[in-house]
Coordinates of C-alpha atoms in Angstrom, one line a residue:
M964 CA -20.4 -36.1 -39.6
K965 CA -23.9 -37.3 -39.5
N966 CA -26.5 -36.2 -37.0
V967 CA -24.6 -33.0 -36.0
P968 CA -27.0 -30.1 -35.6
D969 CA -26.6 -27.3 -38.1
Y970 CA -26.3 -24.6 -35.4
L971 CA -23.0 -26.0 -34.3
Y972 CA -21.5 -24.9 -37.6
S973 CA -22.8 -21.3 -37.4
L974 CA -20.5 -18.4 -36.3
P975 CA -20.2 -17.8 -32.6
T976 CA -21.7 -14.7 -31.1
E977 CA -19.2 -12.0 -30.1
I978 CA -18.4 -11.5 -26.4
E979 CA -18.4 -8.0 -25.1
P980 CA -14.9 -6.7 -24.1
P981 CA -14.2 -6.5 -20.4
V982 CA -15.4 -3.4 -18.6
Q983 CA -12.3 -1.3 -17.7
S984 CA -13.5 1.7 -15.7
K985 CA -11.2 4.6 -14.9
V986 CA -10.1 4.9 -11.3
Q987 CA -12.6 7.2 -9.6
E988 CA -10.8 8.3 -6.5
L989 CA -7.3 9.8 -6.0
P990 CA -5.1 8.7 -3.2
F991 CA -5.2 11.9 -1.2
E992 CA -4.2 10.0 2.0
Q993 CA -0.7 9.4 0.4
L994 CA 0.0 13.1 0.2
T995 CA 1.7 14.9 3.1
W996 CA -0.4 17.5 4.9
D997 CA 1.5 20.3 3.2
N998 CA 1.1 18.8 -0.2
F999 CA -2.6 18.4 0.4
E1000 CA -2.8 22.1 1.1
R1001 CA -0.7 22.8 -2.1
L1002 CA -3.1 20.6 -4.1
T1003 CA -6.1 22.6 -2.7
L1004 CA -4.4 25.8 -3.6
R1005 CA -3.7 24.6 -7.2
Y1006 CA -7.3 23.6 -7.5
I1007 CA -8.6 27.0 -6.4
E1008 CA -6.2 28.8 -8.8
S1009 CA -7.6 26.7 -11.6
S1010 CA -11.2 27.4 -10.8
G1011 CA -12.9 30.3 -12.6
K1012 CA -11.9 34.0 -12.7
L1013 CA -9.7 34.4 -9.7
E1014 CA -8.6 37.8 -8.5
H1015 CA -6.3 36.5 -5.9
C1016 CA -5.7 33.5 -3.6
H1017 CA -3.5 33.2 -0.6
M1018 CA -2.5 31.0 2.3
Y1019 CA -3.8 32.3 5.6
G1020 CA -1.1 32.3 8.3
N1021 CA 1.7 29.9 9.0
R1022 CA 1.5 26.5 10.6
G1023 CA 1.1 26.9 14.4
Q1024 CA -0.5 30.3 14.1
A1025 CA -4.1 31.0 15.0
Q1026 CA -5.9 30.7 11.7
E1027 CA -9.6 31.3 12.7
G1028 CA -10.6 28.0 11.1
I1029 CA -9.3 28.7 7.6
D1030 CA -6.2 27.8 5.6
L1031 CA -6.8 29.6 2.3
F1032 CA -8.8 32.5 1.1
A1033 CA -9.7 33.6 -2.4
R1034 CA -11.7 36.3 -4.2
H1035 CA -13.3 35.7 -7.6
G1036 CA -13.8 38.4 -10.2
T1037 CA -15.3 41.6 -8.8
D1038 CA -16.9 39.9 -5.8
E1039 CA -16.1 41.8 -2.6
L1040 CA -16.7 38.8 -0.5
Y1041 CA -14.3 35.9 -0.1
T1042 CA -14.4 32.1 -0.5
V1043 CA -12.4 30.5 2.4
Y1044 CA -11.1 27.0 2.6
Q1045 CA -10.1 24.6 5.4
C1046 CA -7.8 21.7 4.5
K1047 CA -7.9 18.5 6.6
R1048 CA -5.7 15.5 5.8
Y1049 CA -7.5 13.0 8.1
K1050 CA -7.9 9.3 8.0
E1051 CA -11.4 9.8 9.5
Y1052 CA -13.6 12.8 9.7
G1053 CA -16.6 12.8 11.9
V1054 CA -19.4 14.9 13.4
T1055 CA -17.3 16.4 16.1
N1056 CA -14.6 17.5 13.6
L1057 CA -17.3 19.3 11.5
K1058 CA -18.9 21.0 14.5
D1059 CA -15.5 22.2 15.7
A1060 CA -14.6 23.5 12.2
V1061 CA -17.7 25.6 11.9
A1062 CA -17.6 26.8 15.5
T1063 CA -14.0 28.0 15.2
F1064 CA -14.8 29.8 11.9
L1065 CA -17.8 31.6 13.4
K1066 CA -15.7 32.9 16.3
G1067 CA -13.2 34.4 13.9
L1068 CA -13.1 37.7 12.0
W1069 CA -14.0 36.3 8.5
V1070 CA -17.7 35.8 9.0
D1071 CA -18.8 39.2 7.7
K1072 CA -16.6 39.0 4.6
T1073 CA -17.2 35.4 3.5
R1074 CA -19.6 34.1 0.8
S1075 CA -18.6 30.4 0.8
F1076 CA -16.8 28.2 3.3
Y1077 CA -15.2 25.0 1.9
I1078 CA -14.0 22.1 4.0
C1079 CA -11.6 19.9 2.0
I1080 CA -10.9 16.5 3.5
S1081 CA -8.7 13.6 2.3
C1082 CA -11.1 10.9 3.4
E1083 CA -14.7 10.0 2.6
A1084 CA -17.6 11.8 4.3
V1085 CA -20.5 9.5 3.5
E1086 CA -21.4 8.2 7.0
R1087 CA -25.1 9.0 7.7
K1088 CA -24.7 10.9 10.9
L1089 CA -22.0 13.1 9.3
S1090 CA -24.2 13.7 6.3
N1091 CA -27.0 14.9 8.6
E1092 CA -24.7 17.1 10.5
I1093 CA -23.4 18.7 7.3
E1094 CA -27.0 19.8 6.6
K1095 CA -27.4 21.2 10.1
Q1096 CA -24.2 23.2 9.9
A1097 CA -25.1 24.4 6.4
K1098 CA -28.3 25.9 7.8
I1099 CA -26.3 27.6 10.6
L1100 CA -24.0 29.2 8.1
K1101 CA -26.8 30.0 5.7
N1102 CA -28.3 32.2 8.4
K1103 CA -25.1 34.2 8.2
G1104 CA -25.3 34.5 4.4
I1105 CA -22.6 31.8 3.9
D1106 CA -22.7 28.7 1.8
L1107 CA -21.1 25.5 3.2
F1108 CA -19.4 23.0 0.9
V1109 CA -17.7 19.8 2.1
L1110 CA -15.3 18.3 -0.5
D1111 CA -14.5 14.8 0.7
K1112 CA -12.3 12.2 -1.2
V1113 CA -15.1 11.4 -3.6
K1114 CA -16.2 14.9 -4.4
F1115 CA -12.7 16.4 -4.5
S1116 CA -11.7 13.6 -6.9
N1117 CA -14.6 14.5 -9.2
K1118 CA -13.5 18.1 -9.2
L1119 CA -10.0 17.1 -10.5
K1120 CA -11.2 14.7 -13.2
N1121 CA -10.8 17.4 -15.9
K1122 CA -7.6 18.9 -14.4
P1123 CA -4.8 16.5 -15.6
N1124 CA -2.2 19.1 -15.0
I1125 CA -2.8 19.0 -11.2
V1126 CA -3.2 15.2 -11.2
H1127 CA 0.2 14.9 -13.0
D1128 CA 2.1 17.2 -10.7
F1129 CA 0.8 15.7 -7.5
F1130 CA 0.3 12.0 -8.4
G1131 CA 2.4 11.4 -11.6
K1132 CA 1.9 10.3 -15.2
E1133 CA 0.4 6.9 -14.4
W1134 CA -2.4 8.4 -12.4
V1135 CA -3.2 10.7 -15.3
R1136 CA -3.7 7.6 -17.4
L1137 CA -5.7 5.7 -14.8
F1138 CA -7.8 8.6 -13.4
C1139 CA -8.2 11.0 -16.3
G1140 CA -7.8 8.7 -19.2
E1141 CA -5.3 7.4 -21.8
E1142 CA -6.2 10.3 -24.1
Y1143 CA -4.6 12.8 -21.8
L1144 CA -1.3 11.0 -21.3
A1145 CA 0.3 12.1 -24.6
N1146 CA 0.1 15.8 -23.5
Y1147 CA 2.5 15.0 -20.6
K1148 CA 5.2 13.2 -22.4
N1149 CA 7.6 16.0 -21.9
R1150 CA 6.3 17.5 -18.6
L1151 CA 8.8 17.1 -15.7
S1152 CA 7.6 15.0 -12.9
A1153 CA 7.7 16.3 -9.3
N1154 CA 11.0 14.5 -8.6
E1155 CA 12.5 15.7 -11.9
F1156 CA 11.4 19.2 -11.2
S1157 CA 13.0 19.1 -7.7
E1158 CA 16.2 17.7 -9.2
Y1159 CA 16.3 20.4 -11.8
K1160 CA 15.9 23.2 -9.3
Q1161 CA 18.5 21.8 -6.9
K1162 CA 21.2 21.3 -9.5
L1163 CA 20.6 24.5 -11.4
G1164 CA 20.1 26.4 -8.2
N1165 CA 23.5 25.3 -6.8
F1166 CA 25.2 26.2 -10.1
Y1167 CA 23.6 29.7 -10.3
R1168 CA 24.2 30.4 -6.6
T1169 CA 28.0 29.8 -7.0
L1170 CA 28.1 31.7 -10.3
F1171 CA 26.2 34.7 -8.9
D1172 CA 28.3 34.8 -5.7
S1173 CA 31.4 35.1 -8.0
H1174 CA 29.7 37.9 -10.0
E1175 CA 28.8 39.9 -6.9
G1176 CA 31.9 39.1 -4.9
S1177 CA 33.5 42.5 -4.8
I1178 CA 32.3 43.4 -1.3
S1179 CA 34.7 42.4 1.4
N1180 CA 33.6 41.0 4.8
L1181 CA 33.9 43.9 7.2
S1182 CA 33.5 41.6 10.3
G1183 CA 37.1 40.6 10.0
Q1184 CA 36.3 37.0 9.3
N1185 CA 38.0 35.3 6.3
A1186 CA 34.8 34.7 4.4
T1187 CA 32.8 36.7 1.8
P1188 CA 29.1 36.9 2.8
N1189 CA 26.7 35.1 0.5
F1190 CA 25.0 37.1 -2.2
E1191 CA 21.6 37.0 -0.5
D1192 CA 23.1 38.0 2.9
R1193 CA 24.4 41.3 1.6
Y1194 CA 21.8 42.1 -1.1
I1195 CA 19.2 44.6 -0.2
V1196 CA 16.1 44.6 -2.4
P1197 CA 15.8 48.0 -4.0
D1198 CA 12.8 50.2 -4.3
V1199 CA 11.4 51.5 -7.6
V1200 CA 9.7 54.8 -8.3
N1201 CA 6.5 55.0 -10.4
S1202 CA 6.8 58.2 -12.4
I1203 CA 3.3 59.1 -13.6
H1204 CA 2.7 62.1 -15.8
L1205 CA -0.9 63.4 -16.0
D1206 CA -1.5 65.6 -19.0
S1207 CA -5.0 66.7 -20.0
H1208 CA -6.4 69.8 -21.8
D1209 CA -9.9 68.3 -22.3
D1210 CA -12.5 70.0 -20.1
G1211 CA -14.3 66.7 -19.9
F1212 CA -11.3 64.8 -18.6
S1213 CA -12.4 63.6 -15.2
Q1214 CA -10.7 62.5 -12.1
S1215 CA -11.6 58.8 -12.8
D1216 CA -10.2 59.2 -16.3
Q1217 CA -6.9 60.2 -14.8
S1218 CA -6.8 57.1 -12.6
K1219 CA -7.7 54.9 -15.5
D1220 CA -4.8 56.2 -17.7
V1221 CA -2.2 56.0 -15.0
I1222 CA -0.6 52.8 -16.4
D1223 CA -0.3 54.2 -19.9
N1224 CA 1.9 57.1 -18.7
M1225 CA 4.2 55.1 -16.4
S1226 CA 8.0 54.8 -16.4
I1227 CA 10.0 53.1 -13.7
D1228 CA 13.5 54.0 -12.4
L1229 CA 15.4 51.6 -10.2
I1230 CA 16.8 53.3 -7.0
D1231 CA 19.1 51.9 -4.4
E1232 CA 17.9 53.8 -1.3
I1233 CA 15.7 51.9 1.2
D1234 CA 12.4 53.3 2.2
T1235 CA 10.7 51.6 5.1
D1236 CA 7.4 53.4 4.4
C1237 CA 7.1 52.3 0.7
G1238 CA 3.5 51.7 -0.4
V1239 CA 2.2 49.5 -3.2
M1240 CA 1.1 50.6 -6.6
G1241 CA -2.4 49.5 -6.0
N1242 CA -2.8 51.9 -3.1
I1243 CA -2.4 55.1 -5.2
Q1244 CA -5.4 57.2 -4.2
S1245 CA -7.3 59.4 -6.5
A1246 CA -7.0 63.1 -5.9
T1247 CA -7.6 66.4 -7.7
Y1248 CA -4.7 66.7 -10.1
Q1249 CA -3.5 69.7 -12.0
D1250 CA -2.8 69.6 -15.7
N1251 CA 0.8 68.4 -16.5
Q1252 CA 1.3 67.1 -13.0
D1253 CA 4.0 64.5 -12.2
I1254 CA 3.2 62.0 -9.5
E1255 CA 5.7 59.6 -7.9
N1256 CA 5.0 56.5 -5.9
R1257 CA 7.7 54.3 -4.3
L1258 CA 7.4 50.6 -3.7
S1259 CA 9.5 47.5 -3.3
S1260 CA 10.8 46.2 -6.7
L1261 CA 9.6 42.7 -5.8
D1262 CA 6.1 43.9 -5.2
W1263 CA 6.2 45.8 -8.5
V1264 CA 7.6 42.8 -10.5
A1265 CA 5.1 40.4 -9.0
T1266 CA 2.1 42.6 -9.9
E1267 CA 3.0 43.3 -13.5
K1268 CA 3.1 41.0 -16.5
N1269 CA 5.5 43.2 -18.6
T1270 CA 8.1 45.3 -16.9
V1271 CA 11.0 47.5 -18.0
V1272 CA 13.6 48.4 -15.3
I1273 CA 15.7 51.5 -16.1
G1274 CA 18.7 52.5 -14.1
G1275 CA 22.3 53.6 -14.3
A1276 CA 25.3 51.4 -14.2
G1277 CA 25.7 49.8 -10.8
S1278 CA 22.1 50.6 -9.7
G1279 CA 21.3 46.9 -9.1
K1280 CA 19.3 45.8 -12.2
S1281 CA 21.2 42.6 -12.7
A1282 CA 21.4 41.9 -9.0
L1283 CA 17.6 42.1 -8.8
L1284 CA 17.2 39.7 -11.6
K1285 CA 19.7 37.2 -10.1
Y1286 CA 17.9 37.5 -6.7
I1287 CA 14.6 36.6 -8.3
V1288 CA 16.1 33.7 -10.2
L1289 CA 17.7 32.2 -7.0
G1290 CA 14.3 32.6 -5.2
L1291 CA 12.4 30.8 -8.0
L1292 CA 15.0 28.0 -7.7
D1293 CA 14.4 27.7 -3.9
Q1294 CA 17.9 28.9 -3.1
I1295 CA 16.7 31.9 -1.1
A1296 CA 13.4 32.9 0.6
L1297 CA 11.7 35.5 -1.6
K1298 CA 10.0 38.2 0.6
N1299 CA 7.0 38.4 -1.7
R1300 CA 3.9 36.1 -1.5
S1301 CA 3.2 36.2 -5.3
L1302 CA 6.7 35.2 -6.3
Q1303 CA 6.8 32.5 -3.7
E1304 CA 3.6 31.0 -5.1
N1305 CA 5.2 30.9 -8.6
R1306 CA 8.1 28.8 -7.5
S1307 CA 6.3 25.6 -8.6
K1308 CA 5.1 27.1 -11.8
L1309 CA 8.3 28.6 -13.3
I1310 CA 11.6 27.0 -14.3
P1311 CA 14.1 29.8 -14.8
V1312 CA 17.1 29.6 -17.0
W1313 CA 19.5 32.6 -16.8
L1314 CA 21.6 33.6 -19.8
P1315 CA 23.8 36.7 -20.2
F1316 CA 22.7 38.8 -23.1
G1317 CA 26.3 39.7 -24.0
F1318 CA 27.2 36.0 -24.6
W1319 CA 24.0 35.6 -26.7
T1320 CA 24.7 38.5 -29.0
N1321 CA 28.4 37.6 -29.5
Y1322 CA 27.5 34.0 -30.2
M1323 CA 24.8 34.9 -32.8
E1324 CA 27.2 37.4 -34.4
S1325 CA 29.9 34.8 -34.8
Q1326 CA 27.5 32.0 -35.7
P1327 CA 24.5 33.6 -37.4
N1328 CA 22.9 30.4 -38.6
T1329 CA 22.5 28.9 -35.1
S1330 CA 19.6 29.1 -32.7
L1331 CA 19.0 30.3 -29.2
V1332 CA 19.0 26.6 -28.0
D1333 CA 22.5 26.2 -29.6
C1334 CA 23.6 29.3 -27.8
M1335 CA 22.3 28.1 -24.4
Q1336 CA 24.0 24.7 -24.9
A1337 CA 27.3 26.4 -25.8
W1338 CA 27.1 28.7 -22.8
F1339 CA 26.6 25.8 -20.3
G1340 CA 29.4 24.0 -22.1
G1341 CA 31.7 27.0 -21.7
M1342 CA 30.9 27.1 -18.0
N1343 CA 32.0 23.4 -17.7
H1344 CA 28.5 22.4 -16.9
Q1345 CA 27.4 20.4 -19.9
D1346 CA 26.1 17.9 -17.4
L1347 CA 23.2 20.3 -16.7
W1348 CA 22.1 20.3 -20.4
P1349 CA 20.0 17.2 -20.3
L1350 CA 17.9 18.7 -17.5
I1351 CA 17.6 22.0 -19.4
E1352 CA 16.7 20.2 -22.6
S1353 CA 13.9 18.4 -20.9
A1354 CA 12.7 21.6 -19.3
M1355 CA 12.5 23.4 -22.7
A1356 CA 9.6 21.1 -23.6
D1357 CA 7.9 21.9 -20.3
D1358 CA 5.4 24.8 -20.4
R1359 CA 6.9 26.2 -17.2
L1360 CA 10.2 27.3 -18.7
L1361 CA 11.2 30.9 -18.0
L1362 CA 14.1 32.3 -20.0
V1363 CA 15.8 35.1 -18.1
V1364 CA 18.2 37.1 -20.3
D1365 CA 20.4 39.5 -18.4
G1366 CA 22.1 42.4 -20.1

């Protein structure tokens, strides 16, 4: 073609790809009020060196303006949190929150006060009021932080575990990034987790009732009471032996070495005055002195990472284990705060040790997974296996071997 400019035959310049930004805010408003509190609790537990964190009071109780309290590391003062799932949060709400807190008993033992809200807090009057209330609290030695929808979302950007459990896999991809999604291929969703606990919990409740069904109903009714209705949580006894022949062995040395000289015996008596292991007070001990401390077995299990329970036949070792399994599966109410808080973190699978050893002896080339599948098949509950198989790939699986 004549008279066609040369530039029309040159290569076109490349167009930049479309900008695809990650979603910057999480839909907190779609959470129920209790799930918003649970989300805040999970965030606190994931933040730094945490000594402990607890809910403060029950819904409807006077809570002195706080919902959660936590202590970090060796700090003697607390960080307290108020959770508000509001569509709108204004100046009056903030003033009331701070005033209620200042009237309570936590002022002298608090270092930081966080107000976590599900909506945005960017309105100019509210921003100015945050500064005013921060100065009021600063005069008391307390720092004020307001985590609104924008700031709270930013805090969760690098916490895909929490995003997954409260908002689902798709929000991990949209909010945290595609690169995180592969890590959650096998993690149970919240609905799958609930389904697992309900089905497995119903199965274990029926099974454990049959195991512990030798006690007759003394009321005269033609029904055997449920396992949890007739089970009494036993106490344990810490048996601590202090042995020192070193003149330089001090009182603090004895307290430090307590854990290294500990054995536990399960007992079936009830002691309403039981203490907790952490309350053992230092005293002047004699050489070769034995010290015993009694506490609830639930308190002991909840405060130790590795435990060995020793007791004679019929003392209640297996019953205690079954009681904890049913509690983690939401079948019964565990009377221990730490175990209650672990219900969403642990997926228990109970297996009798006798079956395991017999199975491995008869089929030595098989695995523990094969053994578990065979046991559920033998219990005519092969239908539960797909759930358990999925849970095995989840980092929350807790294998409980009883025997």
